[in-house]
PDB file of C-alpha atoms in Angstrom:
ATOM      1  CA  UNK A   1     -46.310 -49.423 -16.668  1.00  0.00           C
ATOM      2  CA  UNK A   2     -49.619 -51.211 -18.389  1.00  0.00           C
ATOM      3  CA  UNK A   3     -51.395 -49.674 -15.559  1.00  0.00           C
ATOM      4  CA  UNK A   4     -50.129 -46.048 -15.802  1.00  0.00           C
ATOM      5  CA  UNK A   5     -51.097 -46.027 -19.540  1.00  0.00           C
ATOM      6  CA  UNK A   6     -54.626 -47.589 -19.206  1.00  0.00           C
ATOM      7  CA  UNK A   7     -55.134 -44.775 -16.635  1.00  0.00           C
ATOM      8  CA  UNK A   8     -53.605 -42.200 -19.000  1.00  0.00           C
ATOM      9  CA  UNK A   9     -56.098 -43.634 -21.671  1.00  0.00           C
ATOM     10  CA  UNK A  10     -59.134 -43.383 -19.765  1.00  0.00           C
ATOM     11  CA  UNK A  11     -58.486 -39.722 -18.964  1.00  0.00           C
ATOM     12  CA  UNK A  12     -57.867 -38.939 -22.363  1.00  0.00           C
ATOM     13  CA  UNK A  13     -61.152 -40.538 -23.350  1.00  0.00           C
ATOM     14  CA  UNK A  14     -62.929 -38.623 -20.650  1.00  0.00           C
ATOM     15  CA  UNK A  15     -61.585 -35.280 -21.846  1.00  0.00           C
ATOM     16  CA  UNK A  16     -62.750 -36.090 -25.327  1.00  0.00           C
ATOM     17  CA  UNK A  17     -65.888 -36.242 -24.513  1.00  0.00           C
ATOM     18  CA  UNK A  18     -65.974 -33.605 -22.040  1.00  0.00           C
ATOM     19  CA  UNK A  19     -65.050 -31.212 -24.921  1.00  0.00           C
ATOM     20  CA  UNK A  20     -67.756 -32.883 -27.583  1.00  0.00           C
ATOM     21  CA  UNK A  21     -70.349 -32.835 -25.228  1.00  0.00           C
ATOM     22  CA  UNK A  22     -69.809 -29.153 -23.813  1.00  0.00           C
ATOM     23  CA  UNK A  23     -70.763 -27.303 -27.113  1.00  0.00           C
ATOM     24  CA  UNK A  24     -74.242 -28.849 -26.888  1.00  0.00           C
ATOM     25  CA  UNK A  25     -74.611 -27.570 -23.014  1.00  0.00           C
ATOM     26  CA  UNK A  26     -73.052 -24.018 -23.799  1.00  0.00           C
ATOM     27  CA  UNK A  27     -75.904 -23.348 -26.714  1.00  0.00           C
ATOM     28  CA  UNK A  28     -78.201 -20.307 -26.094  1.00  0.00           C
ATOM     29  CA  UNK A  29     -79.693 -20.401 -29.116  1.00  0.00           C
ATOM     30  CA  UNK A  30     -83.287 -21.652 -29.922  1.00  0.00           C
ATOM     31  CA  UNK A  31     -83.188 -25.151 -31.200  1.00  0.00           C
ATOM     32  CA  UNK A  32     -84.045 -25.292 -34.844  1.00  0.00           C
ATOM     33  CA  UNK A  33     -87.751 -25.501 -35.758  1.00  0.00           C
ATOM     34  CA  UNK A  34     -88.455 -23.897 -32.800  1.00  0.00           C
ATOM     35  CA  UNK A  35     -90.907 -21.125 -32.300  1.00  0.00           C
ATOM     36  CA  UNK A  36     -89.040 -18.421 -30.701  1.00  0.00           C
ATOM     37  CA  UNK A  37     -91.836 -15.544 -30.869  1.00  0.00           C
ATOM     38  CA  UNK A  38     -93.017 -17.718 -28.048  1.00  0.00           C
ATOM     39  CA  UNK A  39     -89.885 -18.807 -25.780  1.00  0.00           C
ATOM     40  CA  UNK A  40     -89.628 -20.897 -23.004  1.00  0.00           C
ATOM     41  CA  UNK A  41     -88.177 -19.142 -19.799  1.00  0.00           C
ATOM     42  CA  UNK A  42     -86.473 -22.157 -16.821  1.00  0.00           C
ATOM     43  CA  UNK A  43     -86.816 -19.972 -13.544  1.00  0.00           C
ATOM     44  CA  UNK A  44     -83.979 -21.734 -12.016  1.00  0.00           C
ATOM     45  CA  UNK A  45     -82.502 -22.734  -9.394  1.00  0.00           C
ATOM     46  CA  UNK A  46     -85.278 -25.152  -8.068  1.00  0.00           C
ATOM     47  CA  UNK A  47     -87.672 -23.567  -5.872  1.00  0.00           C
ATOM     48  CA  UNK A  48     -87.307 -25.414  -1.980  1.00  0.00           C
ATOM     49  CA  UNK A  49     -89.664 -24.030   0.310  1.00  0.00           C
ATOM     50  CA  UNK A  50     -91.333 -25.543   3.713  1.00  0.00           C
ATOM     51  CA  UNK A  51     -94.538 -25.390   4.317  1.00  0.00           C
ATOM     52  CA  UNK A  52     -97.579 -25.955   6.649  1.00  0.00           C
ATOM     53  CA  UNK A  53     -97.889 -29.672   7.485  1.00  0.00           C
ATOM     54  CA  UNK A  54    -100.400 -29.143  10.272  1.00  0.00           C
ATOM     55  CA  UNK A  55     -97.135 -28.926  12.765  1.00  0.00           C
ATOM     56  CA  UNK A  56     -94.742 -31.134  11.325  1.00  0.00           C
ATOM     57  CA  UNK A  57     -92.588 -29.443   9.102  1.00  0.00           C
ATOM     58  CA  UNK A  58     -92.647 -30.732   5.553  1.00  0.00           C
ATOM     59  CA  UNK A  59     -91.063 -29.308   2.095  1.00  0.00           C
ATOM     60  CA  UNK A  60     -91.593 -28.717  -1.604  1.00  0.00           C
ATOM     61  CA  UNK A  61     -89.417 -28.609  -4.427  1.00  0.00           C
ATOM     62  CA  UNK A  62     -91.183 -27.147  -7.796  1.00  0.00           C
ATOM     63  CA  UNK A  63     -89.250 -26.454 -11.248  1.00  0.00           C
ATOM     64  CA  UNK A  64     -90.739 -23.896 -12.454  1.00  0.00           C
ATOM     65  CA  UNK A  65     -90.807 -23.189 -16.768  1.00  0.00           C
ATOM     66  CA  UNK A  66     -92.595 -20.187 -17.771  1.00  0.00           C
ATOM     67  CA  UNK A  67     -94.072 -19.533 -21.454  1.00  0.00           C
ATOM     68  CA  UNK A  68     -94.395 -15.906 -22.712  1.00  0.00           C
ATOM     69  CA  UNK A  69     -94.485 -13.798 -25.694  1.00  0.00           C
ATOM     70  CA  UNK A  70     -91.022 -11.939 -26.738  1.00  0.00           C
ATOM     71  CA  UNK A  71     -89.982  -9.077 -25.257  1.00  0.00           C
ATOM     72  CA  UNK A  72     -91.127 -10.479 -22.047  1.00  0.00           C
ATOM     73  CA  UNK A  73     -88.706 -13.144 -21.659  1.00  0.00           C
ATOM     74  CA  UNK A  74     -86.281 -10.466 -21.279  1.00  0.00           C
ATOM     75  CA  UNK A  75     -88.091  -8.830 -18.582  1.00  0.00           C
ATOM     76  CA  UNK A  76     -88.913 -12.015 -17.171  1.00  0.00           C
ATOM     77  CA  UNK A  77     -84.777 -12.815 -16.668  1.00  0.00           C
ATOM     78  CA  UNK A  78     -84.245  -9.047 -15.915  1.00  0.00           C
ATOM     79  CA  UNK A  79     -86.336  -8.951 -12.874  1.00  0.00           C
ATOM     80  CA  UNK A  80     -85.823 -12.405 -11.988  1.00  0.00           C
ATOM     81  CA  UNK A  81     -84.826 -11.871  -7.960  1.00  0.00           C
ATOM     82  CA  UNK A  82     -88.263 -10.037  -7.238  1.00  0.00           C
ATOM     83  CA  UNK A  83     -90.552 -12.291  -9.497  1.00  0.00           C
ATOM     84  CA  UNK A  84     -88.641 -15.413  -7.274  1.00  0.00           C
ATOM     85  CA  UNK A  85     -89.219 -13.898  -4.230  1.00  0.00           C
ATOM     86  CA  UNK A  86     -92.564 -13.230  -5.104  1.00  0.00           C
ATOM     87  CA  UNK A  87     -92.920 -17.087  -5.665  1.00  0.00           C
ATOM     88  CA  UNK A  88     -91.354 -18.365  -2.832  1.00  0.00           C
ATOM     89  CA  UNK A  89     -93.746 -16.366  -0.555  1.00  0.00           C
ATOM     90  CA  UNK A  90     -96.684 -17.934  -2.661  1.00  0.00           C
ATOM     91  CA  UNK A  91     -95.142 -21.589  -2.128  1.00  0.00           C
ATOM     92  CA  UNK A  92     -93.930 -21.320   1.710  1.00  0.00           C
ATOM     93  CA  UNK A  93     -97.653 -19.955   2.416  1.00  0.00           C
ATOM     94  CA  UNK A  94     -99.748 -22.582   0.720  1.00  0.00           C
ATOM     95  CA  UNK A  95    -101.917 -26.124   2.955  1.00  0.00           C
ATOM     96  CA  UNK A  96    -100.758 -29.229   2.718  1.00  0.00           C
ATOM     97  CA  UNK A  97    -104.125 -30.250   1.302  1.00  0.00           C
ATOM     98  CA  UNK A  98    -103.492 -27.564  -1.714  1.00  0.00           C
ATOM     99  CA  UNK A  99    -100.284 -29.284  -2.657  1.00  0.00           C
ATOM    100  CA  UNK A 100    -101.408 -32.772  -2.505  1.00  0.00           C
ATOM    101  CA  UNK A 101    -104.683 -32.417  -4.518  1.00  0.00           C
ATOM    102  CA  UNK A 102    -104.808 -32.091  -8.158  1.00  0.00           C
ATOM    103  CA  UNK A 103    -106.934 -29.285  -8.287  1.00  0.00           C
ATOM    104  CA  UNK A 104    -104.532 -27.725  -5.537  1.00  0.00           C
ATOM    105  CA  UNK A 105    -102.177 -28.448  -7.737  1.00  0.00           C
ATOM    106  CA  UNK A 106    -103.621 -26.131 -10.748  1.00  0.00           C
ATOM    107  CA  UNK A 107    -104.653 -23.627  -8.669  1.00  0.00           C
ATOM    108  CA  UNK A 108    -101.378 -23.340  -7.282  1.00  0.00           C
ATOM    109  CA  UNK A 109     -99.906 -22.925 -11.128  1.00  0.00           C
ATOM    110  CA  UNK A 110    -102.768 -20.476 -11.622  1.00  0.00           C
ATOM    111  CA  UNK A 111    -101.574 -18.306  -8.808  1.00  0.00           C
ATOM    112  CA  UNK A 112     -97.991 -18.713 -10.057  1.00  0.00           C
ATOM    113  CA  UNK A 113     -99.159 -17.105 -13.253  1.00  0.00           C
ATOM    114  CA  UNK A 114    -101.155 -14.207 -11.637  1.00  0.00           C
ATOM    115  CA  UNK A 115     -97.905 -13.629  -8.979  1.00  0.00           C
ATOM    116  CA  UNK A 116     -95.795 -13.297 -12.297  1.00  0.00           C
ATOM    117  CA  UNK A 117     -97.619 -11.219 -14.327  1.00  0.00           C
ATOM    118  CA  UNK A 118     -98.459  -8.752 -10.645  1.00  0.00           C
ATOM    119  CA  UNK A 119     -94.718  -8.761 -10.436  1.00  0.00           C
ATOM    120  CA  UNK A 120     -94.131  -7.713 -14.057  1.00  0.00           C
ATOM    121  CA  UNK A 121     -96.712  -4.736 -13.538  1.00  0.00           C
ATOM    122  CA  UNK A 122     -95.093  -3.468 -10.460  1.00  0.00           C
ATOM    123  CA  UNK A 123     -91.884  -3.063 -11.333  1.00  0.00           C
ATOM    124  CA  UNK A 124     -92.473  -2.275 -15.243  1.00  0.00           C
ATOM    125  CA  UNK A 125     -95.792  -0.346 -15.208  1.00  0.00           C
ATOM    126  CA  UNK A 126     -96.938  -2.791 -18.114  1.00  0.00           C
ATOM    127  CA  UNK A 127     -96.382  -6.060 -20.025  1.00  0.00           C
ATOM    128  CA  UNK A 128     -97.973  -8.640 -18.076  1.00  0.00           C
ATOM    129  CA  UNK A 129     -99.922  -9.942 -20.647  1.00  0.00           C
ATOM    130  CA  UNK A 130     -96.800 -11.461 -22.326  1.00  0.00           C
ATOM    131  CA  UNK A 131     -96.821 -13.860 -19.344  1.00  0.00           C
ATOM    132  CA  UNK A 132     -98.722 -16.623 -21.174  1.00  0.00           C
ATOM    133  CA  UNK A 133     -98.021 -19.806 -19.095  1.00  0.00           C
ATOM    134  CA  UNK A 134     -96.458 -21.409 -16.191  1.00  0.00           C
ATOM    135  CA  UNK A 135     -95.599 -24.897 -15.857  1.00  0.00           C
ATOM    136  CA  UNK A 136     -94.247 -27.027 -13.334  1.00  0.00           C
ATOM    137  CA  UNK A 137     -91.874 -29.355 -14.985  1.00  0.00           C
ATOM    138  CA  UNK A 138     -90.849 -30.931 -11.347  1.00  0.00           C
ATOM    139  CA  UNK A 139     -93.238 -31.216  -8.325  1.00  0.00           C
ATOM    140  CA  UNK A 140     -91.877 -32.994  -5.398  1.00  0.00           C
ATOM    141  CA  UNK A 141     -93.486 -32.784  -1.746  1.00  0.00           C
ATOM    142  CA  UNK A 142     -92.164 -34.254   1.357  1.00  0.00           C
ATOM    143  CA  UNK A 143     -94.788 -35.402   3.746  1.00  0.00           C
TER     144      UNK A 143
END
């Protein structure tokens, strides 16, 4: 009997704090203070690619946050699936030496920036120059 309620009173705790920490997860709104003229934009899932390990075959994982000036987050989310695919083929095709150094490293985020903002221009005709940023918040390799 002791044991059935203990177990009844940890589930109860866990559901209470299921439901006060959900509200803070299901928040789209800027947090206060922050300067939404210039939003962040989480391309998300994780970007997991393989690439060319001089014959062995090795991977990279990259988060991938870019910065821009409103509207073009909302083209930026709009057009999401080409502007992805766009990055994967720039990730999958890079040297192991350009992912290891730290100049590779920037480069690689400069090209990011440049594949976005080609992407934007193809498919909208215009507003690539509301791509301001790209940052990798997560870089993992796999030697």
């Amino acid at each position: 009997m002791l044991k059935k309620l203990s177990l009844c009173l940890v589930f109860a705790a866990m559901v209470g704090a299921a439901v006060q920490i959900s509200p803070v997860f299901a928040s789209s709104a800027p947090a206060p203070g922050s300067n939404s003229e210039f939003p962040y934009v989480e391309l998300s899932p994780s970007f997991v690619t393989n690439y060319d390990g001089g014959g062995r075959l090795r991977y990279l994982k990259v988060d991938v946050t870019v910065r821009t000036k409103r509207p073009a987050d909302e083209l930026l989310r709009h057009h999401m699936p080409y502007i992805r695919n766009q990055l994967i083929e720039l990730f999958s095709s890079q040297l192991e030496e350009n992912l290891t150094s730290t100049e590779g490293k920037e480069h690689l985020r400069e090209e990011a920036l440049e594949r976005i903002r080609e992407a934007i221009d193809f498919v909208e005709g215009s507003g690539s120059t509301d791509i301001l940023e790209v940052y990798f918040t997560s870089y993992v390799i796999q030697q």
